[in-house]
Coordinates of C-alpha atoms in Angstrom, one line a residue:
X221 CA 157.9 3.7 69.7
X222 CA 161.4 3.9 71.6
X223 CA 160.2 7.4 72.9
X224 CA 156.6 6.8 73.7
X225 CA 158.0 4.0 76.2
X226 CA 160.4 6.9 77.5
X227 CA 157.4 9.3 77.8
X228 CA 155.4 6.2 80.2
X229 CA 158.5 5.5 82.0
X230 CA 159.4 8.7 83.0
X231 CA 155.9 9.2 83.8
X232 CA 155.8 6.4 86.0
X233 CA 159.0 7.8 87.3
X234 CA 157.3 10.7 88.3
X235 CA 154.0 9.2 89.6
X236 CA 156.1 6.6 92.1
X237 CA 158.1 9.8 93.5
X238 CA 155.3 12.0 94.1
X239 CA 153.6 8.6 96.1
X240 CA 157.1 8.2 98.2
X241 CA 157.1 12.1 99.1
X242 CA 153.2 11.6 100.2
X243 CA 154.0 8.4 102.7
X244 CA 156.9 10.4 103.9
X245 CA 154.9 13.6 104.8
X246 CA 154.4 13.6 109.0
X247 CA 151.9 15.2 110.4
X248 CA 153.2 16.7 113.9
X249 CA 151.7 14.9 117.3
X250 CA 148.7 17.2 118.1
X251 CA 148.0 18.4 122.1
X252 CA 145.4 17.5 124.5
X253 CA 144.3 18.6 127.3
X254 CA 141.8 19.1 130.0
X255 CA 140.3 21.6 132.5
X256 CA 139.2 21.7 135.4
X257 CA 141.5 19.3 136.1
X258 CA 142.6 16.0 135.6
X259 CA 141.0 14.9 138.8
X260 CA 136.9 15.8 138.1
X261 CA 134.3 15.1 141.4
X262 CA 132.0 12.6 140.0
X263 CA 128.9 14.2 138.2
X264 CA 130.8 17.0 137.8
X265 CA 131.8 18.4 133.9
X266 CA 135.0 18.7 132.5
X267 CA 136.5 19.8 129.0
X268 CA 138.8 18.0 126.8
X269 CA 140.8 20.4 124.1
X270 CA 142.7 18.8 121.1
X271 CA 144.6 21.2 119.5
X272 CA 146.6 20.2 115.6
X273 CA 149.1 21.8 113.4
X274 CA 148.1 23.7 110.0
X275 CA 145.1 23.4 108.1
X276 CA 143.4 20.5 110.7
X277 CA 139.9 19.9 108.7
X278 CA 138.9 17.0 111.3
X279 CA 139.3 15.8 115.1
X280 CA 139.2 12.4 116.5
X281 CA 138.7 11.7 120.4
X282 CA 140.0 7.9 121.7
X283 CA 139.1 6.7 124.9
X284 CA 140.7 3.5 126.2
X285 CA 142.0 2.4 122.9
X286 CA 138.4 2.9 121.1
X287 CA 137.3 5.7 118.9
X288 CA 135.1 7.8 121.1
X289 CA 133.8 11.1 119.4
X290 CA 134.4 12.7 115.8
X291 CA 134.1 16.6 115.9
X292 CA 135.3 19.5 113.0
X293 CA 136.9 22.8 113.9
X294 CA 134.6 26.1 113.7
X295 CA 134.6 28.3 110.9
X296 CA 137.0 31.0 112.5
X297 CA 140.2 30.6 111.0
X298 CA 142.1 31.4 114.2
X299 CA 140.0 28.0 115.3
X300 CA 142.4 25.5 115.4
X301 CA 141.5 23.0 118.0
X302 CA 138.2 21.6 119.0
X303 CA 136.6 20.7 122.9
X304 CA 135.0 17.5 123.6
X305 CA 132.6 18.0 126.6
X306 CA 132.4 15.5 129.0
X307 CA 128.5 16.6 131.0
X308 CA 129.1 14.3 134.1
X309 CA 132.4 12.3 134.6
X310 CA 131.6 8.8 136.0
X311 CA 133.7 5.5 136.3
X312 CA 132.7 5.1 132.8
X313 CA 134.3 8.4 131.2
X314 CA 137.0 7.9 133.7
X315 CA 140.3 6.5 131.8
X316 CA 143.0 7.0 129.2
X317 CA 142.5 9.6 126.4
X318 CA 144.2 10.4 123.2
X319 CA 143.4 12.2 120.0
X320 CA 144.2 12.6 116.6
X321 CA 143.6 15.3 113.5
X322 CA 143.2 15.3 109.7
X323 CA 144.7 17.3 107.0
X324 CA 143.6 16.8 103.6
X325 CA 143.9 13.1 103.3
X326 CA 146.4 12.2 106.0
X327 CA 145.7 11.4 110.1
X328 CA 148.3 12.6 112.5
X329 CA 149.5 10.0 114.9
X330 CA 147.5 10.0 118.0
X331 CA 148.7 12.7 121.1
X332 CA 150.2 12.0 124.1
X333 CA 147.7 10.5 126.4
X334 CA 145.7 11.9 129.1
X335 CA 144.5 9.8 132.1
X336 CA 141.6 11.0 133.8
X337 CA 140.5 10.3 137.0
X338 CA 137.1 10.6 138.8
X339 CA 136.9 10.9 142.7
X340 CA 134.5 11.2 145.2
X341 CA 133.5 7.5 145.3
X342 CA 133.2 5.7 148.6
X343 CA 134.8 6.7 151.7
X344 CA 137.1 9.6 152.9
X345 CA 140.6 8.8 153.9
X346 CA 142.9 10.2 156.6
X347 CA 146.1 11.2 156.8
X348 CA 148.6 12.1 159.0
X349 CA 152.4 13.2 158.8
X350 CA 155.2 12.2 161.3
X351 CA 157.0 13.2 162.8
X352 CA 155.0 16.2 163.1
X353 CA 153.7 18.8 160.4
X354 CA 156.3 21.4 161.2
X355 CA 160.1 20.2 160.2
X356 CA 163.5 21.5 159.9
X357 CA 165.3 21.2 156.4
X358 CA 167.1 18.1 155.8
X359 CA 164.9 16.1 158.0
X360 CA 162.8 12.9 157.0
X361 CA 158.8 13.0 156.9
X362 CA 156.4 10.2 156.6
X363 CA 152.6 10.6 155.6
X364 CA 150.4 8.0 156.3
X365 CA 146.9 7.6 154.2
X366 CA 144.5 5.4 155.5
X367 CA 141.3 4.2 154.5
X368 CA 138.9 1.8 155.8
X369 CA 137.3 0.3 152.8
X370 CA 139.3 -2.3 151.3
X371 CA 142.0 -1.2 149.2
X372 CA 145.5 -1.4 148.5
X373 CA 146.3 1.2 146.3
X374 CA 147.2 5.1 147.6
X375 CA 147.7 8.4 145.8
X376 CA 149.5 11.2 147.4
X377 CA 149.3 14.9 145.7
X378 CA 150.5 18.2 147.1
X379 CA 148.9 21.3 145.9
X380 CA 150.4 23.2 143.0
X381 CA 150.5 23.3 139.3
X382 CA 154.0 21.1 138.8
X383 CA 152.4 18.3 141.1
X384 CA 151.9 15.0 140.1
X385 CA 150.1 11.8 142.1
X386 CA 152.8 9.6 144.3
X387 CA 152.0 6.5 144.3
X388 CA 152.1 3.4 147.1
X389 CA 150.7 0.1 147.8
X390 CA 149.8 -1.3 151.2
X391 CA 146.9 -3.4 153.0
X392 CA 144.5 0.0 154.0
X393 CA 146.8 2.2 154.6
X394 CA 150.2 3.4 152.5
X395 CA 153.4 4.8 153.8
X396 CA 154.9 8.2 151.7
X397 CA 159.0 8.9 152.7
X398 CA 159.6 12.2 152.3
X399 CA 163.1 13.2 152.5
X400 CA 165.4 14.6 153.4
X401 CA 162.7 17.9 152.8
X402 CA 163.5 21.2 151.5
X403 CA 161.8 23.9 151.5
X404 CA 160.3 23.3 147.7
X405 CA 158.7 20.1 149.8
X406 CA 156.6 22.5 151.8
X407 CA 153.1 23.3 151.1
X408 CA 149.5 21.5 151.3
X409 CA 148.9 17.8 150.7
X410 CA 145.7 15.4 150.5
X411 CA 145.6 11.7 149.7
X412 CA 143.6 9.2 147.6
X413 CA 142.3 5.6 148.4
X414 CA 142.0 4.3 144.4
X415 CA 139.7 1.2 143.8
X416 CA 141.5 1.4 139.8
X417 CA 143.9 3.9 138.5
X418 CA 140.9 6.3 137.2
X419 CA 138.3 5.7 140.2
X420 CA 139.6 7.2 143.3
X421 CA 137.8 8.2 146.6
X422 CA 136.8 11.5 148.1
X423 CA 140.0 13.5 149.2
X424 CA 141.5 13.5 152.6
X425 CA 140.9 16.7 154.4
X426 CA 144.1 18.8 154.0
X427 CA 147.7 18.3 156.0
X428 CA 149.9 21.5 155.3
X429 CA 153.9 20.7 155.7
X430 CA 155.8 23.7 157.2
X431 CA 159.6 23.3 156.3
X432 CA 161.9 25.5 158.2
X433 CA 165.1 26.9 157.3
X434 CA 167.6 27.1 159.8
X435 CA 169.1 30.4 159.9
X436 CA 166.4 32.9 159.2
X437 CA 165.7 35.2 161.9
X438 CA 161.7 35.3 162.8
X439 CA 159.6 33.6 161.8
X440 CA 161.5 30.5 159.6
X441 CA 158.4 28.4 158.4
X442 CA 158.5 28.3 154.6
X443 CA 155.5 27.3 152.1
X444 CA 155.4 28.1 148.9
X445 CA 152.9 30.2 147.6
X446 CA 149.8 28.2 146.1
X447 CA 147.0 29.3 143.9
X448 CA 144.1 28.0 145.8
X449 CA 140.5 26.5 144.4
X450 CA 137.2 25.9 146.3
X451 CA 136.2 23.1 144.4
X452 CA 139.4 21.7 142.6
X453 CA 143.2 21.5 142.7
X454 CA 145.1 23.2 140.4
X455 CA 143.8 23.5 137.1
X456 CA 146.6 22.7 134.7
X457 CA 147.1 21.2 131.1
X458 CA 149.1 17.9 130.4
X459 CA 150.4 18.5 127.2
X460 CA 153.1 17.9 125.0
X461 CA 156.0 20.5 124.9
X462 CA 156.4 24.0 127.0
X463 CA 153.5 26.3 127.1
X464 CA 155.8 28.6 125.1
X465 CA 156.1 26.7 122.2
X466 CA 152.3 26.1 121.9
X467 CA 151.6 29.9 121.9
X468 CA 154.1 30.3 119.5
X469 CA 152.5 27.7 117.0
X470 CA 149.0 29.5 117.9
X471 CA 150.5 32.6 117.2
X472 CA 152.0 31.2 113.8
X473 CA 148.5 30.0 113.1
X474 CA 146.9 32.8 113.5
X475 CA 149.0 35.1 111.2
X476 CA 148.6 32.5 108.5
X477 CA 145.2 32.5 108.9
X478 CA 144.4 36.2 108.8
X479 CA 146.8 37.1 105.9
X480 CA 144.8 34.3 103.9
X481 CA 141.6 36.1 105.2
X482 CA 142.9 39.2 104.2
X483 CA 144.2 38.3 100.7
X484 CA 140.8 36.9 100.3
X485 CA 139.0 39.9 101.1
X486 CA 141.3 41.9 98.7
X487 CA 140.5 39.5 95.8
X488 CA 136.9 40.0 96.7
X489 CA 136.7 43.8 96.6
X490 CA 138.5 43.7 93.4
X491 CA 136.5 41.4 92.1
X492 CA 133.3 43.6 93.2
X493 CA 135.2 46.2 91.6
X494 CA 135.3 44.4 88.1
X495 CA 131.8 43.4 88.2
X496 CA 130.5 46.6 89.0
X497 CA 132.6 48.6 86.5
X498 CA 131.0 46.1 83.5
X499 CA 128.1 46.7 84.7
X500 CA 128.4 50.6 84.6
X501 CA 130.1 50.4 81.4
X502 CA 126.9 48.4 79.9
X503 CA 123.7 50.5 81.3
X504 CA 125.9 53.4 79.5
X505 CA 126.1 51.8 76.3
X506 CA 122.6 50.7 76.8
X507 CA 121.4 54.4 77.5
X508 CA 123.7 56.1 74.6
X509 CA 121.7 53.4 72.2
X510 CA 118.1 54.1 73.4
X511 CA 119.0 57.9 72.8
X512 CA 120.0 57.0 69.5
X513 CA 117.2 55.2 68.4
X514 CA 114.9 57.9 70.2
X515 CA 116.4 60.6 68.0
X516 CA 116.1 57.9 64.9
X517 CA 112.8 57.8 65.8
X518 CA 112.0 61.5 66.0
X519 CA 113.9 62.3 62.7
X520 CA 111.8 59.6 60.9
X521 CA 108.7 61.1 62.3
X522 CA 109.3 64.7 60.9
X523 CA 110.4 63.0 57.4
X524 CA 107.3 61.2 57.6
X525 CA 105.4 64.8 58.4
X526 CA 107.3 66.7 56.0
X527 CA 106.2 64.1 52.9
X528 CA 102.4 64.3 53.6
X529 CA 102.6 67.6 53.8

């Protein structure tokens, strides 16, 4: 009795661990992202990738706090993330996004989120820079954004892939200090009247900031060079972590994946290999014993012959 009790205890023992080790496993914070862009023209389509770590068997989308869409990764094993389409972004699909993967039986935490923003609603704003659109390094600029419908909130954005909104408040129109500039502040900005944070108007037509450097012979305007769009701004992912980082997890991913495909493949053609060796080996036997009863046969026959005779 004493060491049946041991047996159940250590059992138990063993049971309790292997439930502590499962709560404590983490699955990493998956990445999301979106293209075109994170602003999108209303009724036009955007994308919305959701990429996990390891063997992700399941994706979940969450928009504004909700779960939104449910989708599974294709059958290639170098497919590890999924796309959510979005056919025509409105008011309605315009907001906070976030998503999640599944691993066996455990959910990731949910990613970093994604706000995305729909323009092109209502009127067109201006704007203007002071004091004029061609400045000298260490001087201070001001844009102004105006817009007549009522609003109080403005977005600034200069053109580039490292930009991000500026935001201001004010009654129509918003004030943007710039200073004192350098030349990294020259380039190509357009600004925003927003009627919420994801529902902004159509964009300003373009004001382009020339910075100069004092010094340089010539000509001493300075921009930086911009990759340009007809119909967007920069397309560029928000995502967790550098873009190195994710390639090398792709890349770590996908070498997994194909040496599983190719040990597979191996197992396979040995298998085949097996089978069709039995197989050989049995249609011989089977032949050498229908020979064999053929000659019985034929011997039987003659013996048979050779009596009547």
């Amino acid at each position: 009795m004493p060491s049946t009790l041991a047996v159940f205890l250590v059992l138990g023992g063993l049971g309790l661990s292997q439930r502590s080790s499962t709560q404590k496993q983490m699955l990493s914070k998956p990445a999301i992202w979106v293209r075109p862009s994170f602003m999108i023209p209303k009724g036009r389509s955007a994308t919305i990738g959701c990429r996990g770590a390891g063997e992700a068997m399941e994706y979940q989308l969450h928009f504004e706090g909700g779960l939104s869409a449910l989708k599974r990764p294709k059958s290639s094993p170098v497919m590890n993330w999924v796309k959510f389409p979005i056919p025509a972004m409105t008011s309605h699909t315009a907001g906070q996004y976030r998503c999640s993967y599944r691993s066996g039986e455990l959910w990731s935490e949910l990613s970093d989120p994604l706000e995305l923003v729909v323009t092109g609603l209502y009127d067109t704003p201006t704007l203007s820079v002071e004091p004029r659109s061609e400045v000298t390094s260490g001087e201070n600029v001001t844009f102004h954004c105006q817009l007549a419908t009522a609003t109080s909130t403005f977005f600034l954005l200069k053109k580039g892939r490292s930009s991000r909104p500026q935001l201001r408040y004010g009654n129509l129109r918003a004030e943007f200090h710039l200073g004192p500039v350098t030349p990294a502040h020259g380039g190509t900005y357009r600004c925003f009247g927003s009627y919420n944070n994801h529902a902004w108007s159509f964009p300003s037509k373009p004001v382009k900031l020339l910075v100069k450097v004092p010094g340089d012979a010539g000509d001493t305007t300075f921009a930086p060079t911009e990759h340009t769009s007809s119909d967007y701004w920069d397309s560029y992912e928000l995502t967790t972590g550098t873009q190195s980082q994710k390639d090398h997890l792709l890349w770590n991913h996908m070498i997994q994946n194909l040496i599983r495909l190719g040990l597979a493949v191996l197992v396979l053609v040995a298998l085949m290999g097996f089978l069709l060796e039995d197989w050989l080996h049995r249609r011989k036997s089977q032949e050498r014993a229908h020979r064999a009863s053929r000659r019985g046969c034929r011997r039987r026959l003659r013996a048979q012959r050779a009596l009547e005779t």
